Structures are given as C-alpha cells and as structure tokens.
Tab-separated table of C-alpha atoms and ligand atoms in Angstrom:
chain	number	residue	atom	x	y	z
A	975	UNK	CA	-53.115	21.036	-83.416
A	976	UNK	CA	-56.657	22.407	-84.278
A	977	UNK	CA	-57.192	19.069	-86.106
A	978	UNK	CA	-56.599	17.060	-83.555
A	979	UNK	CA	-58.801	19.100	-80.849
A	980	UNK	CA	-61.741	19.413	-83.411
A	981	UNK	CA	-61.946	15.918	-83.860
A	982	UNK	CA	-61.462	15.385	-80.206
A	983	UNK	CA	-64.592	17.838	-79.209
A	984	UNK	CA	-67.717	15.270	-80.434
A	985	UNK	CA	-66.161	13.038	-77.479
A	986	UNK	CA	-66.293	16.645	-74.659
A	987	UNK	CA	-62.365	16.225	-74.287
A	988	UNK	CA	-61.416	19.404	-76.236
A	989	UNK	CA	-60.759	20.744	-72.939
A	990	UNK	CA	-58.896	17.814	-71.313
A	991	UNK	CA	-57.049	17.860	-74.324
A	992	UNK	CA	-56.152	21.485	-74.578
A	993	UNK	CA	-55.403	21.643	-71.175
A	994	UNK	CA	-52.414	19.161	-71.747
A	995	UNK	CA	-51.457	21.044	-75.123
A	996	UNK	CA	-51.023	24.078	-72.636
A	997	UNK	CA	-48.781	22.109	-70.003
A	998	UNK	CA	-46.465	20.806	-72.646
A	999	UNK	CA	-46.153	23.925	-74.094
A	1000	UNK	CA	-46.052	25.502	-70.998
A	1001	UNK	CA	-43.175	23.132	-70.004
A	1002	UNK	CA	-41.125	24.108	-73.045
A	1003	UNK	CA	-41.290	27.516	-72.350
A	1004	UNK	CA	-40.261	27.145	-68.816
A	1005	UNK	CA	-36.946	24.592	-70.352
A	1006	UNK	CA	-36.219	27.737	-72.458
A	1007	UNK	CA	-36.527	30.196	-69.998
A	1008	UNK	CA	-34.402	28.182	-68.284
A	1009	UNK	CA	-31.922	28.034	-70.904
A	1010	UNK	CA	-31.655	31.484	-71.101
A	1011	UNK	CA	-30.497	32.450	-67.308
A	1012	UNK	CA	-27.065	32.640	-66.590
A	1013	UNK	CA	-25.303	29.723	-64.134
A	1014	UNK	CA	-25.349	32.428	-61.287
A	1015	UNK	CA	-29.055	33.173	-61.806
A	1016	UNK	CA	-29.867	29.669	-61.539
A	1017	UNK	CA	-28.120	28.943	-58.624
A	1018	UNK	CA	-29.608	32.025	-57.165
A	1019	UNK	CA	-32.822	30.423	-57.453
A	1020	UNK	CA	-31.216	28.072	-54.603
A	1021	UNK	CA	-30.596	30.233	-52.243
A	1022	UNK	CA	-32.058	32.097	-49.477
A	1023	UNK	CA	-30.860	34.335	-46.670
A	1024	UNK	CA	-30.841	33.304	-43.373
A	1025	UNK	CA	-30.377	35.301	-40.351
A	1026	UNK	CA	-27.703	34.443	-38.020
A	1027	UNK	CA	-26.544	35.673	-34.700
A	1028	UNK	CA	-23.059	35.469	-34.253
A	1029	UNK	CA	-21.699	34.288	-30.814
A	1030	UNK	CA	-18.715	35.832	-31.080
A	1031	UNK	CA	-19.648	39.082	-30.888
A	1032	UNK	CA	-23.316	38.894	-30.845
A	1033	UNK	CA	-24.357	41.108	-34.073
A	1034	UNK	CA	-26.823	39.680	-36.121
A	1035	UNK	CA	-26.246	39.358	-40.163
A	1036	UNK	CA	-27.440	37.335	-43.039
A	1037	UNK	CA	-25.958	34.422	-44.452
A	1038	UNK	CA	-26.777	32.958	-48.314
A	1039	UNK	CA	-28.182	29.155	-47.230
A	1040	UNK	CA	-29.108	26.671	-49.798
A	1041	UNK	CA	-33.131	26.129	-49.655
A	1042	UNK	CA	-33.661	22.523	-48.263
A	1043	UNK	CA	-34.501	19.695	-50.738
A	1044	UNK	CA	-34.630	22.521	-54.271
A	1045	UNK	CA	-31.086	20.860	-55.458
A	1046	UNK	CA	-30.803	17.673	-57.192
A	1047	UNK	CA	-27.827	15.590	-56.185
A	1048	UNK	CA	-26.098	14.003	-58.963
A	1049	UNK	CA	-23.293	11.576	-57.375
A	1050	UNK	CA	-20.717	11.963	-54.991
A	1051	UNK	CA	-16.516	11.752	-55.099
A	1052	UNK	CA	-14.780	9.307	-53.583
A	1053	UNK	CA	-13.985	11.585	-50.880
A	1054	UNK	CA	-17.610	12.007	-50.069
A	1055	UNK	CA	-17.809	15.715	-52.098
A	1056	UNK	CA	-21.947	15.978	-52.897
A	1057	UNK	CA	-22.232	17.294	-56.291
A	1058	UNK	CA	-25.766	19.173	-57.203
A	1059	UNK	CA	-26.816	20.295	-60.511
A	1060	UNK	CA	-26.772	23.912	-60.999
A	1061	UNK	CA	-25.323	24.682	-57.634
A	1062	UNK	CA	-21.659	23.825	-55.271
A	1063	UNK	CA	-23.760	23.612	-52.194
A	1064	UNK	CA	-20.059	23.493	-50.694
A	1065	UNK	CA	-19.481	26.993	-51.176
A	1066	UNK	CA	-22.366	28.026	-48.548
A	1067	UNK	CA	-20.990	25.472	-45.532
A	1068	UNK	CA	-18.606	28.132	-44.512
A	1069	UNK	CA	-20.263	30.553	-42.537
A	1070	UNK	CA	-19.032	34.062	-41.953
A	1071	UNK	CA	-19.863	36.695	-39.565
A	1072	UNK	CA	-19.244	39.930	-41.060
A	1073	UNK	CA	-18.789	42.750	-37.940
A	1074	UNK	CA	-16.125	40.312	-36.233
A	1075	UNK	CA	-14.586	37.500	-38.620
A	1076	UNK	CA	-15.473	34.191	-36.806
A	1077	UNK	CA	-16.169	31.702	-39.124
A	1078	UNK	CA	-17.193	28.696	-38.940
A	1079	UNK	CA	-18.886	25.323	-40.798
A	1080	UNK	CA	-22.794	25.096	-40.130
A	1081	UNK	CA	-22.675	22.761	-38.253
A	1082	UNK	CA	-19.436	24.104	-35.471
A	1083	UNK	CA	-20.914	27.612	-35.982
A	1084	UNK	CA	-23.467	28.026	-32.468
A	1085	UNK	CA	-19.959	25.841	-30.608
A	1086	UNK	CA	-17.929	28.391	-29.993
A	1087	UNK	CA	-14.590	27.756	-27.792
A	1088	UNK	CA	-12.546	30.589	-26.639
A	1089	UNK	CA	-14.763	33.328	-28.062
A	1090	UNK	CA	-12.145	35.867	-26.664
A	1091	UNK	CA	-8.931	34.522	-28.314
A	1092	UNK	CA	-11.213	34.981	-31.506
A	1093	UNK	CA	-11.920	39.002	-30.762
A	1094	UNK	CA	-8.399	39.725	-29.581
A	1095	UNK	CA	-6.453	37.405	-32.574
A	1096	UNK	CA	-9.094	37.778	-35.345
A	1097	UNK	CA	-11.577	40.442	-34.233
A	1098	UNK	CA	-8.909	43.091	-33.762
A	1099	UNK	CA	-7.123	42.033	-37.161
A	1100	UNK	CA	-9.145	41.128	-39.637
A	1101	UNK	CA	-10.085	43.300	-42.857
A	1102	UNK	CA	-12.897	41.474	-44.772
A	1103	UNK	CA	-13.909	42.445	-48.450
A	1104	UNK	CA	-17.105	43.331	-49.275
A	1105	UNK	CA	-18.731	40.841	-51.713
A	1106	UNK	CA	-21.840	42.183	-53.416
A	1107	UNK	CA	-22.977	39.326	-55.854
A	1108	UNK	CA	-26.287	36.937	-55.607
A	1109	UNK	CA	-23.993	33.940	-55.147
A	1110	UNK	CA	-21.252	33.276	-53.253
A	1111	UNK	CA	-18.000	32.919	-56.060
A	1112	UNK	CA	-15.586	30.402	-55.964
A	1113	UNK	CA	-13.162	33.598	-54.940
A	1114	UNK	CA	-15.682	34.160	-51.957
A	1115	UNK	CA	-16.323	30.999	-50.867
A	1116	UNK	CA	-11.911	30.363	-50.754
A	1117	UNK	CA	-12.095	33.121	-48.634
A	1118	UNK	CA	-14.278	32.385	-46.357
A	1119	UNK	CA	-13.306	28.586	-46.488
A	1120	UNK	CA	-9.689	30.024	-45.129
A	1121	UNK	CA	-11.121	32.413	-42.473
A	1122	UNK	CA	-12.833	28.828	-41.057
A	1123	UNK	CA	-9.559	27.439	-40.764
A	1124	UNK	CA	-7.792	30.433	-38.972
A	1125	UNK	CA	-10.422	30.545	-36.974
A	1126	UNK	CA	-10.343	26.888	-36.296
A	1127	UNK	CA	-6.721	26.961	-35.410
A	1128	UNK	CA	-7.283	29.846	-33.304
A	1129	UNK	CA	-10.163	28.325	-31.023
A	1130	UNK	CA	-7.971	25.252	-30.890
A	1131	UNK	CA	-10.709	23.232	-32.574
A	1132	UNK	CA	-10.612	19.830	-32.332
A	1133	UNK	CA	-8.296	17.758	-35.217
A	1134	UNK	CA	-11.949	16.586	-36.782
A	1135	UNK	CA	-13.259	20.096	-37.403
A	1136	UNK	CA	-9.980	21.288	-38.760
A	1137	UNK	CA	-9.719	18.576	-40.718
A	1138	UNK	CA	-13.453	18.488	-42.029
A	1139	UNK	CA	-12.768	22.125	-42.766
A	1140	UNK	CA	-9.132	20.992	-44.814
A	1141	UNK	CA	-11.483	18.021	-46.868
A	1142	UNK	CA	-14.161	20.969	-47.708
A	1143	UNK	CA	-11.581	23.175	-48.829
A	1144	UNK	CA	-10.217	20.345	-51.474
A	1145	UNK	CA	-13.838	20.172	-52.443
A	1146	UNK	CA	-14.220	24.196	-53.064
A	1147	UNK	CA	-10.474	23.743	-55.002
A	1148	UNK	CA	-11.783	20.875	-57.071
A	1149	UNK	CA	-15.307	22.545	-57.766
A	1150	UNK	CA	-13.410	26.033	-58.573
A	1151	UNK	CA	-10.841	23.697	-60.968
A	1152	UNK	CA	-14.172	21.756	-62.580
A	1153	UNK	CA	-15.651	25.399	-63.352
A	1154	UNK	CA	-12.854	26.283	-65.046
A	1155	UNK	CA	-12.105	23.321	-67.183
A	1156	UNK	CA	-16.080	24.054	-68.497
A	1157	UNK	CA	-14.958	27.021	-69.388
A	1158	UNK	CA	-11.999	25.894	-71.194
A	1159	UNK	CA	-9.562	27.434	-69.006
A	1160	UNK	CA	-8.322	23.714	-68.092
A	1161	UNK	CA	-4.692	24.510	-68.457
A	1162	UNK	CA	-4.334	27.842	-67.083
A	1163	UNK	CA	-2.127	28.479	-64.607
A	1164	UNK	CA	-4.814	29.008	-61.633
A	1165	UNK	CA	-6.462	25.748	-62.724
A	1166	UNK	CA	-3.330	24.446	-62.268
A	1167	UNK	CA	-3.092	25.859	-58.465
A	1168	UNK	CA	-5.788	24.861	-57.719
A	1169	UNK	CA	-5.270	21.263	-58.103
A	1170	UNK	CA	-1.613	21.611	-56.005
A	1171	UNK	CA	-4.240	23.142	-53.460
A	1172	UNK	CA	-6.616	20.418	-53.118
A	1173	UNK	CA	-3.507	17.862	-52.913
A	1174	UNK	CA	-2.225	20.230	-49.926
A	1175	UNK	CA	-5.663	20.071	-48.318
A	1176	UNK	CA	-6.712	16.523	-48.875
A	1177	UNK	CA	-3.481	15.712	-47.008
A	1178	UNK	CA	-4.227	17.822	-44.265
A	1179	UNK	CA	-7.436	16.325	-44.039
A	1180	UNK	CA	-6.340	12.824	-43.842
A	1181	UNK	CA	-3.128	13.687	-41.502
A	1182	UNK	CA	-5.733	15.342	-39.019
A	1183	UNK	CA	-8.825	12.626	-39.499
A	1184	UNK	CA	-6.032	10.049	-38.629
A	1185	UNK	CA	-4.957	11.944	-35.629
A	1186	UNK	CA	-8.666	12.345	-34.850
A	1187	UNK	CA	-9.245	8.815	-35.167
A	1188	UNK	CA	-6.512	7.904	-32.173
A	1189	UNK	CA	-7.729	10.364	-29.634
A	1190	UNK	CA	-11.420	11.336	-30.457
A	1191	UNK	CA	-15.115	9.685	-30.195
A	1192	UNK	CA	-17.040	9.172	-32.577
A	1193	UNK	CA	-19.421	10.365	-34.261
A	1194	UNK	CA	-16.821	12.743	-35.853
A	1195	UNK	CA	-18.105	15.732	-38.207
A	1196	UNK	CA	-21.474	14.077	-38.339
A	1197	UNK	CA	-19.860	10.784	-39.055
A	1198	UNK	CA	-20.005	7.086	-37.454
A	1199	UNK	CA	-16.718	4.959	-37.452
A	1200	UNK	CA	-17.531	3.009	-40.429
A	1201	UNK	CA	-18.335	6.045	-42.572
A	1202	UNK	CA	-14.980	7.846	-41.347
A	1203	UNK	CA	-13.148	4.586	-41.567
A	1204	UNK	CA	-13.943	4.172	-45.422
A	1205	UNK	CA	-13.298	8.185	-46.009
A	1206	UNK	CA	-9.606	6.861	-44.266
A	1207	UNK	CA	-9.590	3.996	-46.861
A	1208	UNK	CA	-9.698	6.393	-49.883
A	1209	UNK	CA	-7.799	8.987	-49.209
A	1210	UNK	CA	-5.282	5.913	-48.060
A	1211	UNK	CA	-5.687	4.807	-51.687
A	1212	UNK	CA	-5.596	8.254	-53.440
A	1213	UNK	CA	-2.325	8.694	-51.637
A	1214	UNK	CA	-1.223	5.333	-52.663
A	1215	UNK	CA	-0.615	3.874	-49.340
A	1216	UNK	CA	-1.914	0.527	-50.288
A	1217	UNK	CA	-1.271	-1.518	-47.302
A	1218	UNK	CA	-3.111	1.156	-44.742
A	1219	UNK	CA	-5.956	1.145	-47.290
A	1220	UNK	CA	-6.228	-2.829	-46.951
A	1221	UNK	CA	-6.052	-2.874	-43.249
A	1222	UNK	CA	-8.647	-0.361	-42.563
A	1223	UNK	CA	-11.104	-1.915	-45.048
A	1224	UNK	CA	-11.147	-4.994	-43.630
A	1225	UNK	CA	-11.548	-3.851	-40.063
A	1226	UNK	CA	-14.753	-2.673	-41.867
A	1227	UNK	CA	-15.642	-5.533	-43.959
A	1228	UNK	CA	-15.231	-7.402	-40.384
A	1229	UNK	CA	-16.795	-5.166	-38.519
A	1230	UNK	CA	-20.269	-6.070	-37.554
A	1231	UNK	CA	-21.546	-2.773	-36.708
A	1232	UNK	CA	-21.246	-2.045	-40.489
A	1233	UNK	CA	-23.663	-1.690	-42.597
A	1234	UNK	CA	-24.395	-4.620	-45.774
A	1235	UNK	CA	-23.850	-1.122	-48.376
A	1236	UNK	CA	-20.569	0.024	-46.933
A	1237	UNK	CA	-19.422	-3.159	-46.847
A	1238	UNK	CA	-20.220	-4.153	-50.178
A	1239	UNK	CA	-18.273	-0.803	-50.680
A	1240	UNK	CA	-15.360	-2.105	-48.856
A	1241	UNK	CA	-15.403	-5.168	-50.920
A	1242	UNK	CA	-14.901	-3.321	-53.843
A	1243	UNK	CA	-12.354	-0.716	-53.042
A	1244	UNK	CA	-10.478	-3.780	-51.835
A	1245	UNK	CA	-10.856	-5.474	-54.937
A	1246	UNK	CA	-9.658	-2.434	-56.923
A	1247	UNK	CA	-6.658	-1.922	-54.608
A	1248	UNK	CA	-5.206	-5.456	-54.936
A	1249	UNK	CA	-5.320	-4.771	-59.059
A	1250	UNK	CA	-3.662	-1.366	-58.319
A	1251	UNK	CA	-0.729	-3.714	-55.929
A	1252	UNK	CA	-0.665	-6.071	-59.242
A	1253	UNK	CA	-0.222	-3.335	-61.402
A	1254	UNK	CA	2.768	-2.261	-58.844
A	1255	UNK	CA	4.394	-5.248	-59.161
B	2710	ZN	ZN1	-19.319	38.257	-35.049
C-alpha cells in the first residue's frame, strides 16, 4: 500500500488516494463490526421510541416504532407479508398501551369505538407482563398481536380490522416459525404450532376479508378493491379453492380500474392456477 501511494505522490494524489484507502478500510471495519452484533442489537438499531397517548384511558407511554426508511425490504409473501433484512417490522404494528390494555394496529390505534366496554371488559381484567428487552420478541409481539384481537372483538371492530389483525398474526406465526428453522429448531414441536397457528389465522383472515368485502367500502385496511381482491385470490388459492380464485381474478383482469402491474399479476396467478386444476385432474 505504501508503494502504490509513493508512486502516486509525484502526480499530488497521495491524498486523494489515501483518502479512499481509509474509506475502504473504513468500510470493512464497519462490515465487521457489523458482523459481530447480535440479531437483536441490529434490529435495535431500527428502532426508536415513540410517545403515545392512549385514548382509552388517556396515560401517556412509549411504544418501540421502526425508524422510517432505515430497513431494507427484501420481497414480499404472497399474502402481502413485507419482509426487511435484519428486522420483522410486523412485530411493532401492534400497539399496546400499558396502564389499561387497549391495543390496537397503528393505523386503528387514535379510532377508538366504545372506549368504555374496553375499561370495564379489558381495563378491569387484564394482567400484562412486563417485557424489559431492546426489541420486541416474537413471545412479545404474540402477545400483544392477541391483546389487538380481544380488543378488536371487544370494540366490535369492523370484520376488516379483525381480519387485518388475523392476516398480521399469520405473519408474526410465520416470522416466529422462519426464526426458528435458522436456528435449526425446524422440527420442534413449537415450530410445529406455530405453523397450525398461521393456518388458523390465515383462515380467519380470509373468512372475515370475505365478509368485509359484502358489506364494507373500500378502501379496506389501507387497501383499494383491486389490491384486496388479489389478497382474496391467494388466500383462495392457498386454500385450494380453485374456482373462487379464477372468478375473482378475472373480475380483476377485467376490471378497468386496475392497474397494468396487478393485472399482469392476475394473469399469472391465473396461469399457475389452471396448471394446479391440471395437476387435479
Ligand atoms: Zn390506556
């Protein structure tokens, strides 16, 4: 490396050139740095508290909120699960207020209905654990996930929230199940639970977005009627009910609302459904 400077300094870019030397070694420090924190101190590095005032019971108390734009999305499941590197960004949708036990996704949290069938069915009830780590666990975030849906049920929440909160708790099952396969515990008996879990809640979630779908507007959780349609169309298909798969993709591929993307999507899911018919006989 001296070489290369000294022969380098006649032309005055010995410092240009050290100055790059520097970075790049400077960047392979930081990768082995990296290297050497744990999973939960990386995806503490995501996080930040935010303060939140409950409107339940109107305490104030800080929730663990993933910083915007830090995480990297790597690809998405076929039910629409986001998957980050270094972080389940799923595990900090479920918000939880600690003095009272409403809980709620981000994005029902502020919409409270029946506020006091929350404080005299949950309030009055509820024991919470205290959790004490950086990040919230898989254990945690189950927990929570579950206090979203009795609270859900017991505001008499709409079918779309209760069943956005039943599709996010198959994605917290199926993250929990991936971490545990990484670890080699793949076959254990909780990994094994886990999965029976996320086939319980995935049906739940399809059962309520198709009851939501009959008697609600749209947007739905966020979500246009293409967009939920095509969620319909694959959970239709991971539940092997061909036929309602085919009809609701080509109400989208006919649909001229829809977008040229989803409907190339359509076109596709279509084309692997009539192999999976073939393959039926
Ligand atoms: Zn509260």
């Amino acid at each position: 490396m001296a070489g290369l400077l000294a022969g380098l300094a006649g032309l005055g870019l010995d410092n240009l050139e050290k100055a790059e030397v520097f970075e790049k070694e400077k960047k392979v420090e930081a990768a082995a740095a990296q290297a050497a924190k744990s999973p939960e101190e990386i995806e503490k590095e995501f996080l930040l508290d935010k303060n939140i005032k409950c409107p339940v019971c109107d305490q104030t108390f800080t929730a663990k909120t993933v910083k915007a734009g830090k995480a990297k999305l790597t690809g998405t499941d076929f039910d629409f699960r986001p998957k980050y590197e270094g972080i389940d960004v799923v595990k900090y949708d479920a918000i939880l207020c600690p003095h009272c036990g409403y809980a709620a996704l981000t994005r029902y949290f502020d919409n409270v209905r029946n506020a006091k069938l929350i404080r005299e069915t949950i309030s009055k009830n509820v024991q919470l654990h205290t959790y004490t780590d950086d990040i919230y666990t898989y254990e945690e975030a189950e927990e929570r996930y579950k206090l979203c849906l009795a609270n859900a049920v017991v505001k008499r929440a709409k079918n779309s929230e209760k069943a956005y909160v039943c599709l996010k708790c198959a994605w917290i099952a199926r993250g929990y199940a991936e971490l545990l396969e990484a670890k080699g515990e793949g076959s254990s008996s909780k990994c094994k639970e886990l999965k029976d879990q996320e086939e319980v809640y995935l049906q739940n979630a399809y059962e309520g977005f198709k009851e939501a779908c009959s008697t609600e507007n749209f947007p739905m959780c966020g979500m246009d009627e293409v967009t939920v349609d095509y969620l319909m169309s694959e959970l239709s298909v991971h539940f092997k009910k061909y036929d309602e798969a085919m009809r609701i993709l080509s109400t989208i591929i006919t649909n001229t609302n829809a977008n040229p993307r989803i409907k190339d999507k359509a076109r596709d899911l279509k084309d692997r459904v009539t192999e999976e018919k073939k393959k039926q006989g």
